[in-house]
Coordinates of C-alpha atoms and ligand atoms in Angstrom, one line a residue:
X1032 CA 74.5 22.4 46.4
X1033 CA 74.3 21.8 42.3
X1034 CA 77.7 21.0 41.0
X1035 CA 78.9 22.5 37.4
X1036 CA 81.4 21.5 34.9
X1037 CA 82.9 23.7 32.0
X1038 CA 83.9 22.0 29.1
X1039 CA 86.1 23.2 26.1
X1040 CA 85.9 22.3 22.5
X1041 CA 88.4 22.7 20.4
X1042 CA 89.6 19.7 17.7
X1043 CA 89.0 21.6 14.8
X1044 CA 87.8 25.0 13.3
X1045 CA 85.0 25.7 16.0
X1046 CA 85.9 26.8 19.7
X1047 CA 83.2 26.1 21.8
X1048 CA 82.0 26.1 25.6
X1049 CA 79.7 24.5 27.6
X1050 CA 78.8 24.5 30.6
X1051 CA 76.6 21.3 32.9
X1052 CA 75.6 20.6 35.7
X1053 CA 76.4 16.9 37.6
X1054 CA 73.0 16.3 37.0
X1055 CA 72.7 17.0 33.2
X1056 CA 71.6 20.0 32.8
X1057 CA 72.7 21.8 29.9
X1058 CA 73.6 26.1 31.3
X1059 CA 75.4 27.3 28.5
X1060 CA 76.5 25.9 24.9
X1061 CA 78.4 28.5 22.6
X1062 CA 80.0 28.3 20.0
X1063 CA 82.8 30.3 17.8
X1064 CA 83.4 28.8 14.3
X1065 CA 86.5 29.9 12.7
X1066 CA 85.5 30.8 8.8
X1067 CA 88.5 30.7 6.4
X1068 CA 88.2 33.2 3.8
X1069 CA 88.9 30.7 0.9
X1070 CA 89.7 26.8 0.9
X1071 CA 89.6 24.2 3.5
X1072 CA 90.9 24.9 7.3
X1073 CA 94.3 25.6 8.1
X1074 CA 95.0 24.0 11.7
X1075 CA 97.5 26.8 12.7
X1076 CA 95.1 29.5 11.5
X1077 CA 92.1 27.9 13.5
X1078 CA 94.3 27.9 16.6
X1079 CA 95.0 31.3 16.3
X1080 CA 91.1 31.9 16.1
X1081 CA 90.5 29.5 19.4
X1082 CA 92.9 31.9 21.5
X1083 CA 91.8 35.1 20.4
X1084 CA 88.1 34.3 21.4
X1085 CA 88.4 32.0 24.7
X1086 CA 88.2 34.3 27.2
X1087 CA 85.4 35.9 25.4
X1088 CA 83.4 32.7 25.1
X1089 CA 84.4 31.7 28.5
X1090 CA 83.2 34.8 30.0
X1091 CA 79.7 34.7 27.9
X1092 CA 79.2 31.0 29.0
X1093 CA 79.2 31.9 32.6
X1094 CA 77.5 34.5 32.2
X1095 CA 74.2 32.4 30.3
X1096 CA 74.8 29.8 33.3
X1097 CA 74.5 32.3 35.3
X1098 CA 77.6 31.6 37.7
X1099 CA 81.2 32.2 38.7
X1100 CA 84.4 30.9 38.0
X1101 CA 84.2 29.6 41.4
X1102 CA 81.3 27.8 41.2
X1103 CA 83.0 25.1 39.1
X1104 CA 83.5 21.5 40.5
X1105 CA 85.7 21.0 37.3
X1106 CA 87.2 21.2 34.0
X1107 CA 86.7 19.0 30.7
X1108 CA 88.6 19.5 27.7
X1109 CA 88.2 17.6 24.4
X1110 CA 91.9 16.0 24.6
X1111 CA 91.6 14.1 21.2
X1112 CA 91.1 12.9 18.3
X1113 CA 92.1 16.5 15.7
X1114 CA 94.0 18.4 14.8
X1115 CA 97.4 18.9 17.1
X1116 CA 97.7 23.6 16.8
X1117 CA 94.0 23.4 17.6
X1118 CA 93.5 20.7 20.4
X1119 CA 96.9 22.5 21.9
X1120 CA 95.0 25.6 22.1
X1121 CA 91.8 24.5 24.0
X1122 CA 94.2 22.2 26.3
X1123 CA 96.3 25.1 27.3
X1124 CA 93.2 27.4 28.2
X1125 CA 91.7 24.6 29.9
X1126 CA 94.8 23.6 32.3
X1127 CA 95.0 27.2 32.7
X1128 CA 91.9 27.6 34.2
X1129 CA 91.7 24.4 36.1
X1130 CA 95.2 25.3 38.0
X1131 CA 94.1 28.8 38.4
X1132 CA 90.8 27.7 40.1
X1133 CA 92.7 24.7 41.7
X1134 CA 90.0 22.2 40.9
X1135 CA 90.4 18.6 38.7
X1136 CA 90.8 18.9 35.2
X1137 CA 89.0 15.9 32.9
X1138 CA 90.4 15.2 29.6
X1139 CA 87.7 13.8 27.1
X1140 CA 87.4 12.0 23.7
X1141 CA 85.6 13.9 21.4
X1142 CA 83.6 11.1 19.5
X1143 CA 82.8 9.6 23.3
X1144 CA 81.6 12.9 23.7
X1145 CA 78.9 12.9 20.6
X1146 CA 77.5 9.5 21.9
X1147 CA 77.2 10.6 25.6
X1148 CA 75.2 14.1 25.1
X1149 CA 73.0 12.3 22.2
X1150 CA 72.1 9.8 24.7
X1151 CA 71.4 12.8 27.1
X1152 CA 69.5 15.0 24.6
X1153 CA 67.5 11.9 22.9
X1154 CA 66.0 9.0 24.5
X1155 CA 68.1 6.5 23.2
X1156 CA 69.7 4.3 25.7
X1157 CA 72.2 1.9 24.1
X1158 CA 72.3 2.8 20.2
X1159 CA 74.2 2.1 16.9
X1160 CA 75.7 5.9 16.4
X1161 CA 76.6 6.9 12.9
X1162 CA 78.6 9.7 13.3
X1163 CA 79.2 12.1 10.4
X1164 CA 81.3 14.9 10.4
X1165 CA 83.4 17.2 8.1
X1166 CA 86.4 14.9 9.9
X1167 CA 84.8 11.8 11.4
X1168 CA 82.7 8.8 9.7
X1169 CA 82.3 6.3 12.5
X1170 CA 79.7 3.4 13.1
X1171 CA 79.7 2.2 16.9
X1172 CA 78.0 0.3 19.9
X1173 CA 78.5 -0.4 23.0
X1174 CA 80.2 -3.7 23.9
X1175 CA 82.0 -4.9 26.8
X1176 CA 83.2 -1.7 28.2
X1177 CA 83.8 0.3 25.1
X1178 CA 82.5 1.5 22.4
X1179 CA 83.6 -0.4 19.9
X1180 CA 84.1 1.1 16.3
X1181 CA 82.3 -1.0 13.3
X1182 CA 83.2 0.7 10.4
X1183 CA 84.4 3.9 9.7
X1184 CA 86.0 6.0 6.6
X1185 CA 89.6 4.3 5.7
X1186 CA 90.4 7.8 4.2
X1187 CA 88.7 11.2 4.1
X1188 CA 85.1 11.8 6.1
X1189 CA 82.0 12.0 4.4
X1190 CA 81.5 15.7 5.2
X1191 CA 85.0 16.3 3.7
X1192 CA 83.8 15.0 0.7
X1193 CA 80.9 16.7 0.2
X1194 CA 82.7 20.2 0.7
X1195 CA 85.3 19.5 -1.5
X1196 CA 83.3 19.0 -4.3
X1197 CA 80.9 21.9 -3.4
X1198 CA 84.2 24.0 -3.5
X1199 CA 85.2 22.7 -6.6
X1200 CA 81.8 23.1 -8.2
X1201 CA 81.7 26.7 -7.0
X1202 CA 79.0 26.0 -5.7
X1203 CA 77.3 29.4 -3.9
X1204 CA 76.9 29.5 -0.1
X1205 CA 74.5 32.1 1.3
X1206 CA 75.6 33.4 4.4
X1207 CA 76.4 30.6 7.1
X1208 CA 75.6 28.1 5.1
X1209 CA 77.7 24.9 5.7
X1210 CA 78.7 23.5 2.1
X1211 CA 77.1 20.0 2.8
X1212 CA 74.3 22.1 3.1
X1213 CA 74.3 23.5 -0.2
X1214 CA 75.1 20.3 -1.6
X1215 CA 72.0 19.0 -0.2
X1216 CA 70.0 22.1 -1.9
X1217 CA 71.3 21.3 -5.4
X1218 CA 70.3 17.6 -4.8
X1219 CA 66.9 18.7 -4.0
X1220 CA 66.8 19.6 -7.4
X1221 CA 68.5 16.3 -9.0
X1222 CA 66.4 13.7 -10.9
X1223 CA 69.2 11.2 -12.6
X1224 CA 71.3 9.0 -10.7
X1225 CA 75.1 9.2 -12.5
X1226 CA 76.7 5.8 -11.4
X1227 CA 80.0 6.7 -9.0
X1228 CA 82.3 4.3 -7.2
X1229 CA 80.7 3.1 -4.4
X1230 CA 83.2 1.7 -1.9
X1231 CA 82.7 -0.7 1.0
X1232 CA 85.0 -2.8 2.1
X1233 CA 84.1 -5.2 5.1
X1234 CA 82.6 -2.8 7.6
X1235 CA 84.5 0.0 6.6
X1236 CA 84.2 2.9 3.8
X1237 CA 86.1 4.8 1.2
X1238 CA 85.1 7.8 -0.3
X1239 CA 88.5 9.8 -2.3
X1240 CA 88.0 7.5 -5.6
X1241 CA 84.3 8.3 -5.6
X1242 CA 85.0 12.0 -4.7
X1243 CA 87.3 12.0 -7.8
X1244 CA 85.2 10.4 -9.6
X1245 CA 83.0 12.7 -8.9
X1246 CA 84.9 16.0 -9.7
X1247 CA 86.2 14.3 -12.8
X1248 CA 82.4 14.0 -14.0
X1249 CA 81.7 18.0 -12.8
X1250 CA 85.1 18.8 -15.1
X1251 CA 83.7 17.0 -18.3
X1252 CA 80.6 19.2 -18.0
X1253 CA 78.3 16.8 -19.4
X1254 CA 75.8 17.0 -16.8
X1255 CA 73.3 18.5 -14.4
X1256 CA 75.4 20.2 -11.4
X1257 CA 71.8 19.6 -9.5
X1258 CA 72.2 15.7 -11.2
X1259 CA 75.6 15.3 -10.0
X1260 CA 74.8 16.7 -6.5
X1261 CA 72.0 14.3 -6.1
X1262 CA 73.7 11.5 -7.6
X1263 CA 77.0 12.1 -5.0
X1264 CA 74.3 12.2 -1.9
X1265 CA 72.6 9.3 -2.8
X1266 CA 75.8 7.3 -2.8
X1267 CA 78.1 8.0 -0.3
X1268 CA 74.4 8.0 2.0
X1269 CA 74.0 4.8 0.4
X1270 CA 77.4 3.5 2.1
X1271 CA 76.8 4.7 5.6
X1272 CA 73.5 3.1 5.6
X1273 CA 74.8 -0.2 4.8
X1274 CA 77.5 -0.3 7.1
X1275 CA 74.6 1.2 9.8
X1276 CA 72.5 -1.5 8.8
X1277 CA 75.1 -4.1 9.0
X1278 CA 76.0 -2.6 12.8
X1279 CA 72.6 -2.9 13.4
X1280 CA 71.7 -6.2 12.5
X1281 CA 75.0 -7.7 13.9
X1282 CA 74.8 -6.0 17.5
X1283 CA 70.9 -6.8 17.9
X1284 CA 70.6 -2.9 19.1
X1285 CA 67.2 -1.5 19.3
X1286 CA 68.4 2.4 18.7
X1287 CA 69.6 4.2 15.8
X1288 CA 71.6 7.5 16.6
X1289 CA 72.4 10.1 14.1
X1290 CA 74.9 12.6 14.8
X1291 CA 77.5 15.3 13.6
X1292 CA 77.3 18.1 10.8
X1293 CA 75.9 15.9 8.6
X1294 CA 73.3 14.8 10.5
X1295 CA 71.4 18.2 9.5
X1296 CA 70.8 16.4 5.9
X1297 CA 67.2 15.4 5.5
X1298 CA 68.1 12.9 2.8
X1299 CA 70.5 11.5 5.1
X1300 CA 67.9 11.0 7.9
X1301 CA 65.3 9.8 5.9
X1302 CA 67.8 6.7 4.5
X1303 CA 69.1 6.2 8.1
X1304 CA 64.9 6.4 9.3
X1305 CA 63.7 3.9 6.7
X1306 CA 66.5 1.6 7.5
X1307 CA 65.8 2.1 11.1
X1308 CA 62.1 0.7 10.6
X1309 CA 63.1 -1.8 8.9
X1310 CA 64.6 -3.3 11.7
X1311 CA 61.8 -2.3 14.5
X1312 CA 64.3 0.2 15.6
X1313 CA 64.1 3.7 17.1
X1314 CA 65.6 6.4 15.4
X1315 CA 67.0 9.1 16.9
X1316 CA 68.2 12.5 15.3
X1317 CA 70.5 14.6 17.0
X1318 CA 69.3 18.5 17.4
X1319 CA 71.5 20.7 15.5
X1320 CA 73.0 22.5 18.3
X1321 CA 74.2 19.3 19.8
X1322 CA 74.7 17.6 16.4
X1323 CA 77.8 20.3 15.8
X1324 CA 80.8 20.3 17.9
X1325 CA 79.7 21.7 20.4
X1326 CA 81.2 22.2 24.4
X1327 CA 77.9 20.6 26.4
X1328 CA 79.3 17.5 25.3
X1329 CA 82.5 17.8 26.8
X1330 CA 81.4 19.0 29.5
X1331 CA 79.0 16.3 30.6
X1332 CA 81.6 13.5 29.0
X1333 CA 84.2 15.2 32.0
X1334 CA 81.1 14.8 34.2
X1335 CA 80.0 11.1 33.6
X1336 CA 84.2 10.5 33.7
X1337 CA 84.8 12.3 37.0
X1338 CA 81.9 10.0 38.6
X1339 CA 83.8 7.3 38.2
X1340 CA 86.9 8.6 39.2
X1341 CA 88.8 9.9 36.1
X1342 CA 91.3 13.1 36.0
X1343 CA 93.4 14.2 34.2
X1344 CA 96.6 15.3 35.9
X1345 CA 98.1 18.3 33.9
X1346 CA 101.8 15.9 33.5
X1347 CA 99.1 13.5 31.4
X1348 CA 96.8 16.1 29.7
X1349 CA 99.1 16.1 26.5
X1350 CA 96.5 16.0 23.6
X1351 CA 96.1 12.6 21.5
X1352 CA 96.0 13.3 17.8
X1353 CA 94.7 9.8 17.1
X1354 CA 92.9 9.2 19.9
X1355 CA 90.5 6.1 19.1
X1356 CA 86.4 5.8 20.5
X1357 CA 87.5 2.3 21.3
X1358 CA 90.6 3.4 23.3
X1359 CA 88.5 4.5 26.1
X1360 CA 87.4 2.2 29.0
X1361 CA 83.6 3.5 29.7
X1362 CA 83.7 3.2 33.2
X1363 CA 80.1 5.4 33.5
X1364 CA 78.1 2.6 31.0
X1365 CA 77.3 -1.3 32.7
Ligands
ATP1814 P1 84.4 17.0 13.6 O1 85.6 17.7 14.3 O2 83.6 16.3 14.5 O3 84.9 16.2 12.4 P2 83.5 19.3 12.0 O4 84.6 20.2 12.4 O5 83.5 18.8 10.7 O6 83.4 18.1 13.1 P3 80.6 19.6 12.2 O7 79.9 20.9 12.4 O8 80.2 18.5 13.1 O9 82.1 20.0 12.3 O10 80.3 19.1 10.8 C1 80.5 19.9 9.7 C2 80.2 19.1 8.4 O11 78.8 18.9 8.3 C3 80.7 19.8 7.1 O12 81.3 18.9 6.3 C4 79.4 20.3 6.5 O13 79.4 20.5 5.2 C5 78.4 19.2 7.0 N1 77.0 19.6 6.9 C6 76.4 20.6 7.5 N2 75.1 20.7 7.2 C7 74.9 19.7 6.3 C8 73.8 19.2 5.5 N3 72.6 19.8 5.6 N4 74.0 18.2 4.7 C9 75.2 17.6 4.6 N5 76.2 18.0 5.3 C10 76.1 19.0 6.1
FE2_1815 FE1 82.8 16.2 16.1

C-alpha cells in the first residue's frame, strides 16, 4: 500500500501544498502567492491570505493526487525559519488536520526543505547549495550530521535587494512578474559596470550599503536605469559566487546546487555554472516550480524525518522564527 504525506508551506507571502508519496513521488504541488497591492509584504496581511485559501488549496491538492484525506500516513508543516502571523497560520491548519485525521504531525525547516527536494528533483547527491531567496542567502554542505551554514547575508537577502530597488526605480512589472525578474530584463540591456560596495566579510555577505548605494546612484539620475540594473546584478552575483566558490573549494564537494526565487536568473546561473566548471563540478539548477516555496518540499522533508523517527507532538509544534539549517540533526543523510 503507497503511503502519502501532505505538506504545508507557509513562512512567507505564498501558501502552498504538496502532497508525496514515501517513496518520492511528487502528487500535487500548488501554490497561492499573496500579492500586495503596493510595497513589500505585510506578515499579518499574508496570514490573512494563507487562511482564506487553505482549505481551498487543500482540497485542490487532493484532488490532483488523486486521494482522500484518509489516505494520509502524515502531516508536514514548514515550522521555521519566517515570519511568526504567517508560520502561525500554516501551523494551525496543519495541527488541525493532523488531530482531525489522528495521524503524526512532522514539523520541518524550511531551508532543509530546499536542499532535500533539490536533491530529489536533480541528481545531485551531496552538494554546496546556494540558496537565494527574497528572504534567505545561505551557502551550505553537509558535514557531520548537519548541514552546516558557510556564509550567508549578515542583513537583508539578495532577493530583497533586488526588489527594493526595482520598486524604487519604478521599475514596470508585466503581469506575474517577480521584480528580480524585471531587474534581470533591464540588465539584459546594461553595458557599463558602475562600481558599488561589494561586501564580503569572511564567509559571509552584506548587501544594505550596496543597495543604498545603489538607490543613491538611481536618485542622482546620472545614468542608464538598464546600466545600473546590470551593474547591481553583476555585483551582488559576484558575492554569492565567491562565497560558493570558497564553500566549494573548502568542503572538496563535487556538486553545485542552485536554488530559490533567484535561482530563475540566467545571469545568476551562468556565474554559478562557470564557477562550477572551474572546479570539475556538476551544476545543478533547481526547476522553477521547486525553486519557489513551494509544499513538495515539506512534504517529503516530513517524509525523510518521519523515517527516522521524528514527530512533532502538537505541545512542541510552536513555530521557530529563527530556526537555523544547522540546528537540525539530519538523521535521514549518513
Ligand atoms: P523565502 O521564504 O524562501 O525567502 P520568498 O518568499 O522570497 O522565499 P521565492 O519565490 O523563493 O520566495 O523568491 C522570490 C524572490 O526571487 C524575489 O526576491 C524575486 O524578485 C526573486 N526572483 C524571481 N525571479 C527572479 C529572476 N529571474 N532574477 C532574480 N530574482 C528573481
Ligand atoms: Fe524559501
Amino acid at each position: 500500500m503507497e503511503l502519502y504525506c501532505l505538506g504545508i508551506e507557509s513562512t512567507a507571502d505564498d501558501f502552498a501544498v504538496g502532497i508525496t508519496t514515501f517513496n518520492g513521488k511528487i502528487l500535487a504541488n500548488i501554490i497561492s502567492a499573496y500579492v500586495p497591492m503596493e510595497g513589500g509584504i505585510h506578515p499579518r496581511k499574508a496570514a490573512r491570505h494563507h487562511a482564506r485559501v487553505a482549505s481551498r488549496v487543500i482540497e485542490e491538492s487532493l484532488k490532483n493526487a488523486g486521494i482522500k484525506p484518509r489516505n494520509l500516513s502524515i502531516i508536514a508543516f514548514s515550522q521555521g525559519p519566517g515570519l511568526g502571523p504567517c508560520l502561525r497560520t500554516g501551523a494551525t491548519v496543519a495541527r488541525t488536520l493532523a488531530s482531525y485525521l489522528g495521524i503524526p504531525l512532522v514539523g520541518v525547516n524550511h531551508c532543509v526543505a530546499h536542499i532535500e527536494i533539490g536533491k530529489l528533483k536533480t541528481d545531485v547527491e551531496d552538494p554546496v547549495t546556494l540558496y537565494v531567496s527574497g528572504g534567505n542567502t545561505i551557502v551550505s554542505a553537509f558535514d557531520s550530521g548537519r548541514y552546516r551554514v558557510f556564509g550567508e547575508t549578515l542583513d537583508i537577502a539578495l532577493g530583497n535587494c533586488l526588489d527594493v530597488f526595482a520598486r524604487e526605480a519604478g521599475l514596470h512589472q508585466s503581469v506575474g512578474e517577480p521584480f528580480g525578474a524585471v531587474v534581470e530584463r533591464y540588465a539584459a540591456k546594461g553595458k557599463r559596470l558602475i562600481p558599488l560596495p561589494y561586501t564580503v566579510k569572511g564567509m559571509d555577505m552584506s548587501f544594505s550599503g550596496l543597495l543604498t548605494a545603489a538607490i543613491s546612484l538611481l536618485k542622482r539620475g546620472e545614468h542608464k536605469l538598464e546600466d545600473l540594473c546590470y551593474s547591481l546584478q553583476e555585483t551582488v552575483f559576484s558575492m554569492v559566487t565567491e562565497v560558493t566558490e570558497r564553500a566549494l573549494a573548502h568542503t572538496e564537494k563535487e556538486e553545485v546546487l542552485l536554488t530559490g526565487g533567484v535561482a530563475a536568473n540566467k545571469r545568476l546561473q551562468s556565474m554559478i555554472r562557470s564557477m562550477a566548471e572551474e572546479h570539475d563540478a556538476e551544476f545543478c539548477v533547481m526547476p522553477k516550480e521547486f525553486a519557489v516555496d513551494n509544499g513538495a518540499m515539506i512534504a517529503w522533508t516530513g517524509v525523510l524525518a518521519y523515517k527516522y523517527g521524528v514527530v512533532t507532538p502538537i505541545e512542541e509544534s510552536v513555530v521557530k522564527l529563527k530556526w537555523r539549517l544547522e540546528e537540525v540533526e539530519v538523521l535521514w543523510v549518513k
